Coordinates of C-alpha atoms and ligand atoms in Angstrom, one line a residue:
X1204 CA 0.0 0.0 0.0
X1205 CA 1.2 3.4 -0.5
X1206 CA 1.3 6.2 2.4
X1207 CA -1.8 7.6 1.2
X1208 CA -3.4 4.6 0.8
X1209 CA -2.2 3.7 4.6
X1210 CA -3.6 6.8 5.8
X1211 CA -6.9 7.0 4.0
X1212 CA -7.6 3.4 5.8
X1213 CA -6.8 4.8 8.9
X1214 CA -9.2 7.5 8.8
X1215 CA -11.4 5.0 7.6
X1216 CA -11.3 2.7 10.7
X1217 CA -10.7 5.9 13.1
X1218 CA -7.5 5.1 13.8
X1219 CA -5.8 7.9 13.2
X1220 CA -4.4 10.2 15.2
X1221 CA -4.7 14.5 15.1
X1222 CA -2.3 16.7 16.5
X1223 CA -3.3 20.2 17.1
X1224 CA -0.3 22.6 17.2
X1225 CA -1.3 25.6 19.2
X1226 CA -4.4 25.4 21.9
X1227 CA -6.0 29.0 21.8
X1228 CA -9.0 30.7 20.7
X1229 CA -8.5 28.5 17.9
X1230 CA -6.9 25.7 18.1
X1231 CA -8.5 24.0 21.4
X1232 CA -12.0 24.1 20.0
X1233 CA -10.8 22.1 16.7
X1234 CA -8.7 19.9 19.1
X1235 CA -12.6 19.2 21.4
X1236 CA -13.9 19.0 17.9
X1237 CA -11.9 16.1 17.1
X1238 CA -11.7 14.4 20.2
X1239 CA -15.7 14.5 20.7
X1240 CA -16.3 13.2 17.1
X1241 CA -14.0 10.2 19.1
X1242 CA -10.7 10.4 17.2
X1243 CA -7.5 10.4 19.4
X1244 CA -5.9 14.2 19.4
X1245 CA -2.7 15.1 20.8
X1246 CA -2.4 19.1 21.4
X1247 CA 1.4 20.7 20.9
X1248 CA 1.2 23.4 23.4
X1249 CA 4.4 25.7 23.9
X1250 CA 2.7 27.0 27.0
X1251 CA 3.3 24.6 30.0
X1252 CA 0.9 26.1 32.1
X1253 CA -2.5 25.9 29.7
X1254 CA -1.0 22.2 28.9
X1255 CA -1.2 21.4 32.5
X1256 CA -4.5 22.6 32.7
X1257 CA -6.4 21.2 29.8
X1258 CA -4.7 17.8 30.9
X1259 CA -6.4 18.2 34.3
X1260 CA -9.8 19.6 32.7
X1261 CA -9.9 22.5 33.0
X1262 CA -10.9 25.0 30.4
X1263 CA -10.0 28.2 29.9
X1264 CA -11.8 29.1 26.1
X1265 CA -15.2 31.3 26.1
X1266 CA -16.8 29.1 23.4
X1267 CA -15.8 25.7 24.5
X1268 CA -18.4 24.4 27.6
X1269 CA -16.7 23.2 30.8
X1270 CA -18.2 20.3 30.6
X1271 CA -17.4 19.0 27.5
X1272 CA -13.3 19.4 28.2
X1273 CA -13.4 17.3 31.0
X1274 CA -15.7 14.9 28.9
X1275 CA -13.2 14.3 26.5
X1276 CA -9.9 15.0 28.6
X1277 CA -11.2 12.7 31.6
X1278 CA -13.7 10.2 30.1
X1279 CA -13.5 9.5 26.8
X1280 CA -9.7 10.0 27.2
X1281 CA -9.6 11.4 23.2
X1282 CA -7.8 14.5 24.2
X1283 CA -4.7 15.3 25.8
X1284 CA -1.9 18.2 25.4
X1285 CA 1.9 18.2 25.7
X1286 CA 5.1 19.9 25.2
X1287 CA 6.9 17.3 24.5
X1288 CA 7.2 18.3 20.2
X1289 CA 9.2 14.7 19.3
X1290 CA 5.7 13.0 19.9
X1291 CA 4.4 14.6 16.9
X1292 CA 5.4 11.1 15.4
X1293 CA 2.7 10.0 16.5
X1294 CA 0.3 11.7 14.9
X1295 CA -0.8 11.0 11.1
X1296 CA -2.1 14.8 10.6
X1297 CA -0.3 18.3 12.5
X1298 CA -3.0 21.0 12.0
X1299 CA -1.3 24.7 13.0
X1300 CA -3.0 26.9 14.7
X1301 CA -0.2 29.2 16.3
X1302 CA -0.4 33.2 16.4
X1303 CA 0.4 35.3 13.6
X1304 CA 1.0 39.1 15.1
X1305 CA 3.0 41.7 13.5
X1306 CA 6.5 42.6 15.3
X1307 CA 7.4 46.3 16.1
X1308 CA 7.7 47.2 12.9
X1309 CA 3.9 46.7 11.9
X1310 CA 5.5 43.7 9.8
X1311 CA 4.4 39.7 9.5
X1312 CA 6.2 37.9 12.7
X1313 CA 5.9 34.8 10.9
X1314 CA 8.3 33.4 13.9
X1315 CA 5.2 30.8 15.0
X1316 CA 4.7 29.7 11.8
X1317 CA 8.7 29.0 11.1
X1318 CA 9.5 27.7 14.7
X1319 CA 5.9 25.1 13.9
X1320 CA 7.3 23.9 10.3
X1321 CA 10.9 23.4 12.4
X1322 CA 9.1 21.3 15.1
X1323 CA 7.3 19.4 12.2
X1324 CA 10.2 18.8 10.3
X1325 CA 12.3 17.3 12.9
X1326 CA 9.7 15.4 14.8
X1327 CA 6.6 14.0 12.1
X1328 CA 6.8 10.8 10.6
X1329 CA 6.3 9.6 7.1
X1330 CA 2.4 10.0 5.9
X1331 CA 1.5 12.6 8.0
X1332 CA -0.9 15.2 6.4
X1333 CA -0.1 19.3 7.4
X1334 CA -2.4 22.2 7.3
X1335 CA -1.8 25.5 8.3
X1336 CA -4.7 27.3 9.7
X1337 CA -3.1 30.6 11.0
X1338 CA -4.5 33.9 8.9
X1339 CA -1.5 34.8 6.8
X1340 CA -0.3 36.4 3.3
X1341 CA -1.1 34.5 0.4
X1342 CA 2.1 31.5 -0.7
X1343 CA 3.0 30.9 3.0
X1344 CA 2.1 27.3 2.9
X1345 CA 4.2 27.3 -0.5
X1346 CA 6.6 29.5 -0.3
X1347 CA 7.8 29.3 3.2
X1348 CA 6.5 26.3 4.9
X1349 CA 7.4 23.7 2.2
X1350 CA 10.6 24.4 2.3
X1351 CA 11.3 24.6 5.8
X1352 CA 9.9 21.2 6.7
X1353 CA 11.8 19.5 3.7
X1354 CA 14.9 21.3 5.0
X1355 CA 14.5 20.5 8.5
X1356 CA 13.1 16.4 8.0
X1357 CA 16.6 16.3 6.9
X1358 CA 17.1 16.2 10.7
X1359 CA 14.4 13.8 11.7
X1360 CA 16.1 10.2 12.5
X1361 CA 12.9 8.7 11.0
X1362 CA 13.6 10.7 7.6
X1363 CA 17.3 9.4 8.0
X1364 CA 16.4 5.8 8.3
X1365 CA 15.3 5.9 5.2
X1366 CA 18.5 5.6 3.5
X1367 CA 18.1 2.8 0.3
X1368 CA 18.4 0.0 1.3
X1369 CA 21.0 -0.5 -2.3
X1370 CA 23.6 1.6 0.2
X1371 CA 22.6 -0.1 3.4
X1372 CA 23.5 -3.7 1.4
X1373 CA 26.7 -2.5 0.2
X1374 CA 29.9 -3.9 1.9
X1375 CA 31.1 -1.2 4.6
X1376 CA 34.1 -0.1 2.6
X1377 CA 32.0 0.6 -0.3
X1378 CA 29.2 2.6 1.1
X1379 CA 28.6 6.3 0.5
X1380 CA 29.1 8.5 3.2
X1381 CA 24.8 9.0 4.6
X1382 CA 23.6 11.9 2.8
X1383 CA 20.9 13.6 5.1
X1384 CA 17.3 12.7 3.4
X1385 CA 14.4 14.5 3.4
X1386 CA 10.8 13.9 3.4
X1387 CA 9.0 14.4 -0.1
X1388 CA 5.7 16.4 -0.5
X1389 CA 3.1 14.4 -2.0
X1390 CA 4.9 11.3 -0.8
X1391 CA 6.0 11.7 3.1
X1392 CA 3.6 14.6 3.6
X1393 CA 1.1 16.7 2.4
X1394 CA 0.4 20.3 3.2
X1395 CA -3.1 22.4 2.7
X1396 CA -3.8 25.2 3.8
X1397 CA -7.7 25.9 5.7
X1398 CA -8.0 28.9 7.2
X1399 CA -10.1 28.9 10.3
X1400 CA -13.3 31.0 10.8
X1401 CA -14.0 31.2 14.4
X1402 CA -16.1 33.9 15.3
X1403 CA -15.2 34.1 19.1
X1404 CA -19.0 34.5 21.3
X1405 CA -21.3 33.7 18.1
X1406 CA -24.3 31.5 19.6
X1407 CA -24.8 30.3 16.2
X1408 CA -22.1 29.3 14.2
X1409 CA -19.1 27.2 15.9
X1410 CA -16.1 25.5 14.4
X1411 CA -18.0 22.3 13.7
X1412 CA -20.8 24.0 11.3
X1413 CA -18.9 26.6 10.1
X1414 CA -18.2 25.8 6.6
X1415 CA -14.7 25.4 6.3
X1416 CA -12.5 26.3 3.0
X1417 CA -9.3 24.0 2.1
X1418 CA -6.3 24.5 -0.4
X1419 CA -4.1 21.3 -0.8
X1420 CA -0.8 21.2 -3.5
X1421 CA -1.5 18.2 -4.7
X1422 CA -5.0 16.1 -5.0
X1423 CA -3.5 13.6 -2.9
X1424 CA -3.4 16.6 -0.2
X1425 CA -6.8 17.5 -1.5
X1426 CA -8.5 14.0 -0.6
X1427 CA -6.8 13.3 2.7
X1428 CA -7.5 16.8 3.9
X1429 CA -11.2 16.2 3.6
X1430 CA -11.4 13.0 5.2
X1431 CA -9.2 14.2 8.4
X1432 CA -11.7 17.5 8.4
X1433 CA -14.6 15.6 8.1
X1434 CA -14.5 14.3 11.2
X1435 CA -14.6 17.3 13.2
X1436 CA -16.1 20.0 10.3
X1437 CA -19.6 19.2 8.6
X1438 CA -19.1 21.2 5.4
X1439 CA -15.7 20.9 3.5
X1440 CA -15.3 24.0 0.6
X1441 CA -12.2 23.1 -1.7
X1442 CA -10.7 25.6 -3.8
X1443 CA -7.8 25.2 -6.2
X1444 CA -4.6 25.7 -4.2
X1445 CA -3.2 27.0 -0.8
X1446 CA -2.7 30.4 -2.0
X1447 CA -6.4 30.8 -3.3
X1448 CA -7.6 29.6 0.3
X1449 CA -5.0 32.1 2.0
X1450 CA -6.4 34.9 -0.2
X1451 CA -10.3 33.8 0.7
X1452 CA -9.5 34.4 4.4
X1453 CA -7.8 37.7 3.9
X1454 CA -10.6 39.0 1.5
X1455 CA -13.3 38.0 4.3
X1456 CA -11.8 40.2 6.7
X1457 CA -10.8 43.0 4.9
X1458 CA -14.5 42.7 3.3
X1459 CA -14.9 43.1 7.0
X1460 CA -12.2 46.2 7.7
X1461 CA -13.5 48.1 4.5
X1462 CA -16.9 48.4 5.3
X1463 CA -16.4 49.1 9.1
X1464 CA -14.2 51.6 8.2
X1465 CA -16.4 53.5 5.9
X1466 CA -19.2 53.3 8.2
X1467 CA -16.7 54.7 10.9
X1468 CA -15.9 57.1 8.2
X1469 CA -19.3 58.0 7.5
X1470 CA -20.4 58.8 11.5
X1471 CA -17.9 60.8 11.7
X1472 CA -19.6 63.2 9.4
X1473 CA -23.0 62.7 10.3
X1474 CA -21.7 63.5 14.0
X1475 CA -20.2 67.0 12.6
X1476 CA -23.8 67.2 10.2
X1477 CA -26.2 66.6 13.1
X1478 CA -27.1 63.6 11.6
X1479 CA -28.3 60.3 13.8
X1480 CA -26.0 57.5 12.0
X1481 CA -27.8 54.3 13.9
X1482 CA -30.8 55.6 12.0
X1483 CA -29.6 56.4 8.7
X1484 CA -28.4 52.7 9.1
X1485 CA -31.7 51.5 10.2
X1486 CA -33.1 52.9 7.5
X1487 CA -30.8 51.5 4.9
X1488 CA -31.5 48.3 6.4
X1489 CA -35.3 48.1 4.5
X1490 CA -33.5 47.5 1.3
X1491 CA -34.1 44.3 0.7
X1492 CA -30.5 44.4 -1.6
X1493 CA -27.4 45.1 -2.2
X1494 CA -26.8 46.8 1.4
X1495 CA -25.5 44.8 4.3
X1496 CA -25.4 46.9 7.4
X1497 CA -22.0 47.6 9.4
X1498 CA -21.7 49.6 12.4
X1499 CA -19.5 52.3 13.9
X1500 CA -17.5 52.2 16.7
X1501 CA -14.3 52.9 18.4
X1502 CA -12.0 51.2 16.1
X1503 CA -11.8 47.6 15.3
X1504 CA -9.9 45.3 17.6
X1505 CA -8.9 41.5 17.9
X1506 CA -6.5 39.0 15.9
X1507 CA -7.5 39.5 12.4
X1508 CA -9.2 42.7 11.4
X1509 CA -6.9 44.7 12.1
X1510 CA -3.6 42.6 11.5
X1511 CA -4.2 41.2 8.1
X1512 CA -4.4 44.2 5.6
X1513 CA -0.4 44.4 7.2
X1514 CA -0.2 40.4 5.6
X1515 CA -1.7 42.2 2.2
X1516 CA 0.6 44.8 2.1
X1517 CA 3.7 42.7 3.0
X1518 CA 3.0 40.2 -0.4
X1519 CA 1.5 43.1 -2.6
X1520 CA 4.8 44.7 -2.0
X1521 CA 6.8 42.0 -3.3
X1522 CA 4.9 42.4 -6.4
X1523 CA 4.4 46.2 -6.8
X1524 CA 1.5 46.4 -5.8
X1525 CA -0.2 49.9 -4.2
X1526 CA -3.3 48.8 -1.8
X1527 CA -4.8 52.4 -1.7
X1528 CA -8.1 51.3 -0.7
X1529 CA -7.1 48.7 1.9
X1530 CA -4.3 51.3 3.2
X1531 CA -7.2 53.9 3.3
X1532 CA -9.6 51.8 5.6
X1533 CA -6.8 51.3 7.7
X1534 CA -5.7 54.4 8.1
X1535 CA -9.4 55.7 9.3
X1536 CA -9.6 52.9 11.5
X1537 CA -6.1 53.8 13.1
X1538 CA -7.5 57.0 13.9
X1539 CA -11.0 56.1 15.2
X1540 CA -9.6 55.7 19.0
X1541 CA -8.2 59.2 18.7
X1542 CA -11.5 60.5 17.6
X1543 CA -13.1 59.0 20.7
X1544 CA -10.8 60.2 22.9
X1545 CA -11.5 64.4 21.2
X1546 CA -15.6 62.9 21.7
X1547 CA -14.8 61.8 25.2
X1548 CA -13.1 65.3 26.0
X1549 CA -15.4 67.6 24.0
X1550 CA -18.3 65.9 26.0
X1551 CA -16.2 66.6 29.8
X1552 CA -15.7 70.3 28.1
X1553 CA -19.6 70.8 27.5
X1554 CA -19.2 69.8 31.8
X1555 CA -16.9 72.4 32.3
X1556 CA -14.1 69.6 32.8
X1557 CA -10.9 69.3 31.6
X1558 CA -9.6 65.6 30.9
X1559 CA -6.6 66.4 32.9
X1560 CA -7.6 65.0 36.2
X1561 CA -10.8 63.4 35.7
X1562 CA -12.2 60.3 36.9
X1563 CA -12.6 58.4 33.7
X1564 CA -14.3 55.4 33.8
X1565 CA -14.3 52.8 30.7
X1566 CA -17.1 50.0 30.2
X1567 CA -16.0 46.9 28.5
X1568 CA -12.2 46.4 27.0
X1569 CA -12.7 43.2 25.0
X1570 CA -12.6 44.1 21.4
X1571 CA -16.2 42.9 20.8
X1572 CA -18.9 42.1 23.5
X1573 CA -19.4 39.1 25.5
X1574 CA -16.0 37.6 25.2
X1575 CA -12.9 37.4 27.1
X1576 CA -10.4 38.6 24.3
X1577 CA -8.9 42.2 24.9
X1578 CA -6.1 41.7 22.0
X1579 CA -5.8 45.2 19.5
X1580 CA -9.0 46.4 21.2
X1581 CA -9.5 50.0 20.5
X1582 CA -10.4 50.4 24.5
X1583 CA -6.9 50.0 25.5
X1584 CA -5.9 53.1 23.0
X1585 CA -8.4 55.9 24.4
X1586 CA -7.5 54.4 28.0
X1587 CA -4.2 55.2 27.0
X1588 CA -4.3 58.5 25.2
X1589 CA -6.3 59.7 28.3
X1590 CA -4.2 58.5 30.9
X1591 CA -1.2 60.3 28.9
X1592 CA -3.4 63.5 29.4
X1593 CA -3.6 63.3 32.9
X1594 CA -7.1 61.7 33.0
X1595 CA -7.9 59.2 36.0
X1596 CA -8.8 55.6 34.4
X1597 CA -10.5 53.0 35.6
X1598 CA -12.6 50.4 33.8
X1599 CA -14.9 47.7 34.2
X1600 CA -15.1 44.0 32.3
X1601 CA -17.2 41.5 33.5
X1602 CA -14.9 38.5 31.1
X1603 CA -11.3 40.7 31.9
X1604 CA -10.2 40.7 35.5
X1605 CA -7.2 42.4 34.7
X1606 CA -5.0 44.5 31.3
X1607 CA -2.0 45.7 30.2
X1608 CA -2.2 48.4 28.0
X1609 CA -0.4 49.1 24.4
X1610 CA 1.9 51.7 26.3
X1611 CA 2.2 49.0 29.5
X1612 CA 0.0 50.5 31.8
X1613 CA -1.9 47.8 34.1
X1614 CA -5.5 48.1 35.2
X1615 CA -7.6 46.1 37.2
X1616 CA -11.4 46.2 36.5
X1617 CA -13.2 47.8 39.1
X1618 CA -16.9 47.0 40.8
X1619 CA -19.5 48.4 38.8
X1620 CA -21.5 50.1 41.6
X1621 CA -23.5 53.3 41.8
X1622 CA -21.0 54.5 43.8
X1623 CA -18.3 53.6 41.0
X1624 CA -20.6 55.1 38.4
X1625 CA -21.6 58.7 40.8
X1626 CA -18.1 59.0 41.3
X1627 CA -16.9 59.4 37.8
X1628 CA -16.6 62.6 35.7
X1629 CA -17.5 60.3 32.4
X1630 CA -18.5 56.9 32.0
X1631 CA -17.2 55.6 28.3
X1632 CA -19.3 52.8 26.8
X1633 CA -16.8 51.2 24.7
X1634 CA -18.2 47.8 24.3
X1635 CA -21.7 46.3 24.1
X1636 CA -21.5 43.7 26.7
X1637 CA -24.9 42.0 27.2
X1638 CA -24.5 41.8 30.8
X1639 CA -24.6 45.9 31.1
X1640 CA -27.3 47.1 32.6
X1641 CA -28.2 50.4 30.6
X1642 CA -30.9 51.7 32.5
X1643 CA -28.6 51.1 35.8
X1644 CA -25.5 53.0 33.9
X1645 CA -27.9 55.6 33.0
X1646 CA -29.5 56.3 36.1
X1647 CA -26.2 56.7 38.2
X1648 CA -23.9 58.3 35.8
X1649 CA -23.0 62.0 35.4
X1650 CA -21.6 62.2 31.9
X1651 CA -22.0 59.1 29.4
X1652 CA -20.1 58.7 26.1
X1653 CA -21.6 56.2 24.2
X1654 CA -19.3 54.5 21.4
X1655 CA -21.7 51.7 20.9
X1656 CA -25.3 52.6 20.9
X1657 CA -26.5 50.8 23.7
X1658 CA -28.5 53.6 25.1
X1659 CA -31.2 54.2 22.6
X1660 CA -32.9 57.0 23.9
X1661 CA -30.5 59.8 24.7
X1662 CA -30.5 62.9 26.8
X1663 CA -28.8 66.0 28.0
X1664 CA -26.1 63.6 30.1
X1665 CA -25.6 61.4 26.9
X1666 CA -23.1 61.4 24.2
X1667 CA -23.2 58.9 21.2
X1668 CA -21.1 58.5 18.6
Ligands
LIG740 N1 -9.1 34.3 17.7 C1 -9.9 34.4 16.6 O1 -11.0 34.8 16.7 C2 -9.3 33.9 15.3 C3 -10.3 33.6 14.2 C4 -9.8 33.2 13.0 C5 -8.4 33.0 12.8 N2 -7.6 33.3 13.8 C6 -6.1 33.1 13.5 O2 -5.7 31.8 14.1 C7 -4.4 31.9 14.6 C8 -4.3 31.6 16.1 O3 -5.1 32.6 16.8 P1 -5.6 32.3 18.3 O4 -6.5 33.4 18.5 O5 -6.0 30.9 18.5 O6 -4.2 32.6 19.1 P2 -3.9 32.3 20.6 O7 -2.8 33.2 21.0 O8 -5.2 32.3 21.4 O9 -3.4 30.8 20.6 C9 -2.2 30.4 20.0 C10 -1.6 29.4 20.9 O10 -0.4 28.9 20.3 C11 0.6 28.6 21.3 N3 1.9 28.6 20.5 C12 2.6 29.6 20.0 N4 3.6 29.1 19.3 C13 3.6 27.8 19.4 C14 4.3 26.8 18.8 N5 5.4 27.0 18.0 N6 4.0 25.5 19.1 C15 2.9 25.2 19.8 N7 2.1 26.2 20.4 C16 2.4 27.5 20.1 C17 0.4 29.8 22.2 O11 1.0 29.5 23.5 C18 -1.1 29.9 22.3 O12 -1.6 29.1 23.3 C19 -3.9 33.3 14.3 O13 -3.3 33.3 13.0 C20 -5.2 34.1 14.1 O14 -5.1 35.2 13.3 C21 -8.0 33.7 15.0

C-alpha cells in the first residue's frame, strides 16, 4: 500500500491520530472538535501552564463548555496536550494553529509559523498530512512552509532511516558516506492550507458548522484533507490551491475592515452634520438588496481585522503592488480611537471639565462584547491616550479581570457600583457587553459617552457617537 493509501484506511477505521499545534481561541475548539467526534488528538502546546490545565480539565476558552473538556480529557480519554514536540510522530495529521501578530515594525512575525514547520520537520513521521490554519499572506504554505519542513526532515532520525536500502547492502568499505534525506511532499507529507473561521462569542455558528475552506498542493493533499476535516467539520469547501484559500481568508476580513471603516468614516460626518447615524443605518437596512449593514464604533480590535491588511501589504509589495483602498480603511480605522478620545473630552468640556484630572471610567475592554479577548481592542488606545493626558482611568469588564495596555500601563477592573458610576466625571461605553445594565448606567452616571449605541434613547447627560 502506498502512504496515502495507509492513511486513508486509517481514517477510515478511526485510527488515526490529530495533532493540534497551538491550543488557543483557535486551536483547542478544533482539538474538542476532534476528540468528541472520538478520534485520538494530541495538542502541541508551547505554554506549559495551559497544557497542565487542559490535561487536568480544566478550560480556559469562552466558546468551549466546561463540561465537554473534562468529557473528553477525563472520560473519553480522546484529548490530551503536551510539550513534548518529538511525539508529533505519533500523529498522522499536525494542524497549525499558532499566532500570527505583527512585530514592532507593523510587519508579518511569521516566527510561530517557522518555529511550527521546524518542530514538524524534525519530529513528524512519514504520511503525516499538514495544514496550516493561522491567517496569513497569500504563498505561506508554499513559499515558506514547504521548504522549511523538507529542509529540517533532513534532521528527523525517522527521515534518515530511510536511507536505500541498495547503500545499506553495500559492503562497509563501499558505502557512501549517509547523505541527510528528506521527506517528499506528495509522498512523506502533504500540506493544505484551511483557514479557520472562528467567530469568538457567536451563539450560532461554531467550528463544527462553520463551513470550512481547504487548499491542498497536490490532490493527494486534496483527498486526505477532507477525510481528516470531516471528522470534526460538517461542510468541507475546496478551492484550487493554498494560495487561493490564503487569499479567501484575507478577502473575508478586509471585506470586513473596508466596510467598518467606511461606516466609521461615515459617522464621523453625520456627527459634525447633526445627523443620527444608527438611524440612517436602520433605514438602509429596509433594502431588501445590495446593502448589508455595518456599524461604527471605536476602532476595530482583535487577531484579524486589524492585523491582516499588514499580511496584504507585506505580499503586494513583493509584487508592486499599491493597496490604496485597503491602506485607506486602515488608516481611518487607526484614527478612530483618537477620535473617541476628542468625543470623550469635548463631552467633559460641555461639563466644564478638563480631561486632565478626571475620573474616567471605561465599560468593556474586550474588542467585541461578550467575550474574554482584549487583544488590538480599541479600548486600550483611548485608556491610553487619556491616561497620557492626565485623566484618572479606571474600567470595568465582566470577562477581563485584569490588562496591560499598548503603552504598559496595568488596570484592574473595578466593581460596577453606583458608587463607581456617581463618582466618575465620564463613564465611556466602549463595548456592548450584554451583561450591562443600561438603564442602571444611565441612572447613576454624570456624563455618558456612548461608542456603541447601547442607550437608545438619549438625553442631555448622553453622548453617542
Ligand atoms: N481568535 C480568533 O478569533 C481567530 C479567528 C480566526 C483566525 N484566527 C487566527 O488563528 C491563529 C491563532 O489565533 P488564536 O486566537 O488561537 O491565538 P492564541 O494566541 O489564542 O493561541 C495560540 C496558541 O499557540 C501557542 N503557541 C505559540 N507558538 C507555538 C508553537 N510554536 N508551538 C505550539 N504552540 C504554540 C500559544 O502558546 C497559544 O496558546 C492566528 O493566526 C489568528 O489570526 C484567530
Amino acid at each position: 500500500m502506498t502512504n496515502k493509501e495507509t492513511l486513508l484506511s486509517k481514517i477510515a477505521k478511526n485510527d488515526e491520530v490529530i495533532g493540534i499545534i497551538g491550543l488557543g481561541y483557535v486551536g483547542l475548539p478544533l482539538a474538542v472538535n476532534f476528540a468528541e467526534a472520538g478520534v485520538k488528538t494530541i495538542g502541541f502546546e508551547k505554554s506549559k501552564e495551559k497544557a497542565d490545565l487542559i490535561n487536568s480539565g480544566t478550560n480556559y476558552i469562552g466558546d468551549i463548555r466546561d463540561a465537554v473538556l473534562r468529557e473528553v480529557v477525563v472520560n473519553k480519554l480522546t484529548l490530551e496536550a503536551t510539550t513534548d514536540f518529538t511525539r508529533m510522530k505519533e500523529c498522522d495529521a499536525l494542524l497549525i494553529c499558532v499566532p500570527t501578530p505583527l512585530d514592532k515594525f507593523r510587519k508579518p512575525d511569521m516566527s510561530y509559523i517557522e518555529s511550527a514547520c521546524i518542530d514538524i520537520g524534525k519530529n513528524m513521521k512519514s504520511a503525516t498530512f499538514i495544514s496550516l490554519e493561522s491567517t496569513t499572506y497569500p504563498t505561506t504554505t508554499e513559499d515558506l512552509m514547504l521548504p522549511l519542513i523538507e529542509e529540517y526532515s533532513k534532521q528527523n532520525p525517522l527521515a534518515n532511516s530511510q536511507q536505500p536500502i541498495t547503500n545499506r547492502q553495500q559492503p562497509a568499505a563501499n558505502r557512501q558516506p549517509p547523505t541527510a534525506n528528506s521527506f517528499k511532499h506528495d509522498k512523506d507529507f502533504w500540506l493544505a492550507y484551511s483557514p479557520e473561521r472562528v467567530d469568538p462569542g457567536n451563539k450560532d455558528y461554531h467550528t463544527r458548522n462553520t463551513p470550512k475552506v481547504m487548499g491542498a498542493m497536490t490532490k493527494n493533499g486534496m483527498e486526505i484533507g477532507e477525510a481528516i476535516y470531516n471528522k470534526a467539520i460538517d461542510n468541507i469547501y475546496k478551492v484550487s490551491s493554498p494560495r487561493v484559500a490564503e487569499m479567501v481568508k484575507i478577502l473575508e476580513n478586509t471585506y470586513r475592515l473596508v466596510n467598518i471603516s467606511l461606516i466609521n468614516e461615515m459617522a464621523l460626518l453625520a456627527g459634525k452634520m447633526d445627523i443620527n447615524i444608527w438611524e440612517v443605518i436602520e433605514a438602509a437596512k429596509t433594502k431588501p438588496f445590495g446593502f448589508q449593514a455595518f456599524y461604527p464604533g471605536p476602532g476595530i480590535g482583535g487577531h484579524c481585522i486589524p492585523l491582516d491588511p499588514f499580511y496584504l501589504e507585506h505580499i503586494a509589495k513583493k509584487y508592486d503592488f499599491d493597496l490604496s483602498m485597503i491602506n485607506a480603511a486602515g488608516h481611518i480605522n487607526m484614527r478612530m480611537p483618537h477620535y473617541m478620545y476628542i468625543k470623550m473630552s469635548r463631552a467633559l468640556n460641555l461639563d466644564k471639565k478638563a480631561v486632565n484630572g478626571s475620573n474616567i471610567l471605561f465599560l468593556g475592554v474586550a474588542y467585541k462584547p461578550n467575550i474574554n479577548d482584549a487583544r488590538e481592542s480599541p479600548a486600550l488606545e483611548i485608556m491610553d491616550i487619556t491616561a497620557h493626558k492626565g485623566g484618572i482611568v479606571t474600567y470595568h469588564d465582566p470577562y477581563i479581570s485584569n490588562v496591560k495596555t499598548n503603552k504598559a500601563r496595568f488596570f484592574e477592573s473595578v466593581e460596577l457600583t453606583k458608587e463607581t458610576l456617581a463618582s466618575a466625571d465620564c463613564v465611556v461605553l466602549t463595548t456592548n457587553h450584554k451583561d450591562f445594565d443600561v438603564k442602571f448606567i444611565k441612572q447613576h452616571s454624570k456624563l455618558i459617552v456612548d461608542m456603541r449605541n447601547m442607550i437608545e434613547e438619549g438625553g442631555a447627560n448622553v453622548m453617542k457617537l
